[in-house]
């Protein structure tokens, strides 16, 4: 009897043995990067062992009977026999066998909690089921053979780790990495067999090396330095040179402390590409917290090093716009590369990056093995959610220690990484961060009002009317809209509004118009929520900032006198009226602590002394450092609010990892929010119409991503009750275009339920 894995659409089947051997060799190749090739090989060879059954072959022939084909390989892998094929067995082998078994069991449905025999839906309940539920696969041994190979210990693991307290942590990461090699190898081999066009498309790619990309970047940066000899640009060049010097250091965990406007984006990319070239790293992964600036960063990178080298992976990426500028093959390559991050430079969000590192589902985990042996640059690192700060830092350390990565914590407002337990090397040795602060000091900050005596909206309006070009950043969408309406009533010239009530496409168009007016010295008065603070390349002479966290104030200051064209810019920090400050939550807490620092610390609010005091307050450090031996426990609930470290600490002896529970706990974005697609322009209207009747809606859904607005559940309910929404292919779209305003964005369906809506 012949055994098959699957068939092409034309009906031609792939031999099961060929599929298993292909997946085994691919997974071995992927896992060799972190010293676990033998684990990837066994996972690949045994993942479809259950297909060696008559029942499964009948299903391929048309039978409707459901057949479990994953549990067979998962059970077999727990046996000890295969371990004897490898030389140098250690006490960790039982742990590794369990890990491979869990990967096989979840290679379609995802990694499950380890569980117990009686806990339904868990890995162990599935493995411990009565044997008759698994069809016989004895025919496998007539053609399936395990090759002999030298067994290696995965990087970062030693037999001594059986007594180390962070074994559960390291084991969980290795589990996801091995799982990643399996599901990616499985997907790639299936794709290559079933679709010759895709296989040839990926095989014939021309991928530039890290050295070639570094040389391209150098030429690009030289053109800037030749054209601009200003003081600010000379300072930026000195920062780039410091980063290039540090790129020669061995791989490790670095920090890059550069003031806003110091060109840290290109300086960090220069470090990453040179470091990758010198140390044989496979790719650069640039992680950005805000989708509002990620497309700008990716666009700059493409211009500097070439379109074929850069992959954007985030929710707002406009695939349709990309397809208008590139041929069909390039668009298809982009889609395929997005699935597993097989590109030299990845630009993504912190949500995508960190949620994937803790994920359990096939689609999210598939790319993980491509993070190994990469340079990871974390931009605006201080913006990591406080409740996840500890597990995120531990994850970066694990990538450096066990997966050959170099990581860079890059920001203008560095938290005290050492106190948080992360041993980092600061890249700015000369000039030092303190020297940079002085040389980039381009603004004067003043404080106005108090919690007891806030600055009224009428005063803020007067400030804006009395200045030709001024930016006002507030904390809530509601406050932004109210100030905008007041200024509109005063017939303020050059008035603009930006908030998360506007879709990304709309915000982009408004920003481009604002930049033109600033350059042409025309009146420009902008009211914005905090989405404009990070990385948006914009330069106002005066910035007004409603009281917020000190890091947010620093970001706001970065939009003032950014290019140093004036002696000093002016930043006025004011306590807003009640509707301009949430009554509780993260924004209220950070604003309170920033106010305390500005009152009681006698130093410039943007100085390192003030920042250290601020972060000490919000992280609850109380001036003390986290002990090294405590790094893998939840010593501080403020920086591990979901108890991820405690959960894995409890598994440090048995390796019974609750993968599903961990994934559910690590959710950066409030899952109570829902995206609403708005018919902002003719293209959006066209794609919405196509979406309604499309049997394959992915193309339209990707194209419509820049036309979405996030709303809370109470808003969604009000809009549904008002009959303003319809559903197509699982997406909700706005049916009444009058509820989307060209100045303010999405309007409230019911003003009586208005609540504070924040932008994070």
PDB file of N, CA, C and O in Angstrom, residues 699-721:
ATOM      1  N   UNK A 699      -7.392  39.652   0.481  1.00  0.00           N
ATOM      2  CA  UNK A 699      -6.835  40.778  -0.264  1.00  0.00           C
ATOM      3  C   UNK A 699      -7.533  42.080   0.125  1.00  0.00           C
ATOM      4  O   UNK A 699      -6.884  43.099   0.398  1.00  0.00           O
ATOM      5  N   UNK A 700      -8.876  42.057   0.154  1.00  0.00           N
ATOM      6  CA  UNK A 700      -9.626  43.264   0.496  1.00  0.00           C
ATOM      7  C   UNK A 700      -9.407  43.668   1.956  1.00  0.00           C
ATOM      8  O   UNK A 700      -9.271  44.852   2.276  1.00  0.00           O
ATOM      9  N   UNK A 701      -9.359  42.673   2.839  1.00  0.00           N
ATOM     10  CA  UNK A 701      -9.161  42.976   4.258  1.00  0.00           C
ATOM     11  C   UNK A 701      -7.803  43.631   4.498  1.00  0.00           C
ATOM     12  O   UNK A 701      -7.679  44.566   5.294  1.00  0.00           O
ATOM     13  N   UNK A 702      -6.771  43.139   3.801  1.00  0.00           N
ATOM     14  CA  UNK A 702      -5.444  43.759   3.946  1.00  0.00           C
ATOM     15  C   UNK A 702      -5.460  45.188   3.417  1.00  0.00           C
ATOM     16  O   UNK A 702      -4.882  46.091   4.029  1.00  0.00           O
ATOM     17  N   UNK A 703      -6.109  45.381   2.272  1.00  0.00           N
ATOM     18  CA  UNK A 703      -6.150  46.719   1.679  1.00  0.00           C
ATOM     19  C   UNK A 703      -6.903  47.708   2.560  1.00  0.00           C
ATOM     20  O   UNK A 703      -6.602  48.907   2.580  1.00  0.00           O
ATOM     21  N   UNK A 704      -7.871  47.205   3.337  1.00  0.00           N
ATOM     22  CA  UNK A 704      -8.708  48.081   4.157  1.00  0.00           C
ATOM     23  C   UNK A 704      -8.128  48.360   5.539  1.00  0.00           C
ATOM     24  O   UNK A 704      -8.705  49.136   6.305  1.00  0.00           O
ATOM     25  N   UNK A 705      -7.002  47.750   5.883  1.00  0.00           N
ATOM     26  CA  UNK A 705      -6.422  47.976   7.204  1.00  0.00           C
ATOM     27  C   UNK A 705      -6.162  49.450   7.509  1.00  0.00           C
ATOM     28  O   UNK A 705      -6.441  49.916   8.617  1.00  0.00           O
ATOM     29  N   UNK A 706      -5.634  50.239   6.571  1.00  0.00           N
ATOM     30  CA  UNK A 706      -5.399  51.663   6.882  1.00  0.00           C
ATOM     31  C   UNK A 706      -6.683  52.483   7.000  1.00  0.00           C
ATOM     32  O   UNK A 706      -6.615  53.679   7.286  1.00  0.00           O
ATOM     33  N   UNK A 707      -7.828  51.849   6.791  1.00  0.00           N
ATOM     34  CA  UNK A 707      -9.110  52.560   6.860  1.00  0.00           C
ATOM     35  C   UNK A 707      -9.920  52.153   8.090  1.00  0.00           C
ATOM     36  O   UNK A 707     -11.136  52.320   8.119  1.00  0.00           O
ATOM     37  N   UNK A 708      -9.250  51.636   9.094  1.00  0.00           N
ATOM     38  CA  UNK A 708      -9.969  51.167  10.282  1.00  0.00           C
ATOM     39  C   UNK A 708      -9.759  52.108  11.459  1.00  0.00           C
ATOM     40  O   UNK A 708      -8.742  52.787  11.569  1.00  0.00           O
ATOM     41  N   UNK A 709     -10.752  52.128  12.338  1.00  0.00           N
ATOM     42  CA  UNK A 709     -10.703  52.896  13.581  1.00  0.00           C
ATOM     43  C   UNK A 709     -11.107  51.958  14.712  1.00  0.00           C
ATOM     44  O   UNK A 709     -12.091  51.220  14.592  1.00  0.00           O
ATOM     45  N   UNK A 710     -10.344  51.989  15.808  1.00  0.00           N
ATOM     46  CA  UNK A 710     -10.643  51.137  16.951  1.00  0.00           C
ATOM     47  C   UNK A 710     -11.684  51.799  17.850  1.00  0.00           C
ATOM     48  O   UNK A 710     -11.557  52.976  18.197  1.00  0.00           O
ATOM     49  N   UNK A 711     -12.700  51.035  18.255  1.00  0.00           N
ATOM     50  CA  UNK A 711     -13.728  51.553  19.169  1.00  0.00           C
ATOM     51  C   UNK A 711     -13.901  50.593  20.341  1.00  0.00           C
ATOM     52  O   UNK A 711     -13.620  49.400  20.234  1.00  0.00           O
ATOM     53  N   UNK A 712     -14.373  51.134  21.465  1.00  0.00           N
ATOM     54  CA  UNK A 712     -14.636  50.313  22.629  1.00  0.00           C
ATOM     55  C   UNK A 712     -16.005  49.651  22.509  1.00  0.00           C
ATOM     56  O   UNK A 712     -16.831  50.011  21.673  1.00  0.00           O
ATOM     57  N   UNK A 713     -16.239  48.695  23.395  1.00  0.00           N
ATOM     58  CA  UNK A 713     -17.451  47.895  23.321  1.00  0.00           C
ATOM     59  C   UNK A 713     -18.709  48.746  23.452  1.00  0.00           C
ATOM     60  O   UNK A 713     -19.700  48.514  22.760  1.00  0.00           O
ATOM     61  N   UNK A 714     -18.689  49.739  24.358  1.00  0.00           N
ATOM     62  CA  UNK A 714     -19.886  50.555  24.541  1.00  0.00           C
ATOM     63  C   UNK A 714     -20.218  51.325  23.267  1.00  0.00           C
ATOM     64  O   UNK A 714     -21.392  51.526  22.927  1.00  0.00           O
ATOM     65  N   UNK A 715     -19.187  51.775  22.543  1.00  0.00           N
ATOM     66  CA  UNK A 715     -19.411  52.462  21.274  1.00  0.00           C
ATOM     67  C   UNK A 715     -19.951  51.505  20.219  1.00  0.00           C
ATOM     68  O   UNK A 715     -20.847  51.849  19.452  1.00  0.00           O
ATOM     69  N   UNK A 716     -19.375  50.324  20.184  1.00  0.00           N
ATOM     70  CA  UNK A 716     -19.824  49.324  19.226  1.00  0.00           C
ATOM     71  C   UNK A 716     -21.304  49.023  19.431  1.00  0.00           C
ATOM     72  O   UNK A 716     -22.080  48.946  18.472  1.00  0.00           O
ATOM     73  N   UNK A 717     -21.701  48.877  20.697  1.00  0.00           N
ATOM     74  CA  UNK A 717     -23.108  48.605  21.008  1.00  0.00           C
ATOM     75  C   UNK A 717     -24.001  49.741  20.524  1.00  0.00           C
ATOM     76  O   UNK A 717     -25.051  49.507  19.908  1.00  0.00           O
ATOM     77  N   UNK A 718     -23.578  50.985  20.790  1.00  0.00           N
ATOM     78  CA  UNK A 718     -24.374  52.139  20.369  1.00  0.00           C
ATOM     79  C   UNK A 718     -24.491  52.204  18.848  1.00  0.00           C
ATOM     80  O   UNK A 718     -25.564  52.512  18.307  1.00  0.00           O
ATOM     81  N   UNK A 719     -23.415  51.899  18.140  1.00  0.00           N
ATOM     82  CA  UNK A 719     -23.436  51.957  16.680  1.00  0.00           C
ATOM     83  C   UNK A 719     -24.314  50.857  16.095  1.00  0.00           C
ATOM     84  O   UNK A 719     -25.020  51.068  15.104  1.00  0.00           O
ATOM     85  N   UNK A 720     -24.279  49.687  16.715  1.00  0.00           N
ATOM     86  CA  UNK A 720     -25.144  48.600  16.247  1.00  0.00           C
ATOM     87  C   UNK A 720     -26.613  48.936  16.491  1.00  0.00           C
ATOM     88  O   UNK A 720     -27.476  48.671  15.643  1.00  0.00           O
ATOM     89  N   UNK A 721     -26.898  49.524  17.655  1.00  0.00           N
ATOM     90  CA  UNK A 721     -28.274  49.901  17.965  1.00  0.00           C
ATOM     91  C   UNK A 721     -28.786  50.975  17.020  1.00  0.00           C
ATOM     92  O   UNK A 721     -29.974  51.026  16.698  1.00  0.00           O
TER      93      UNK A 721
END
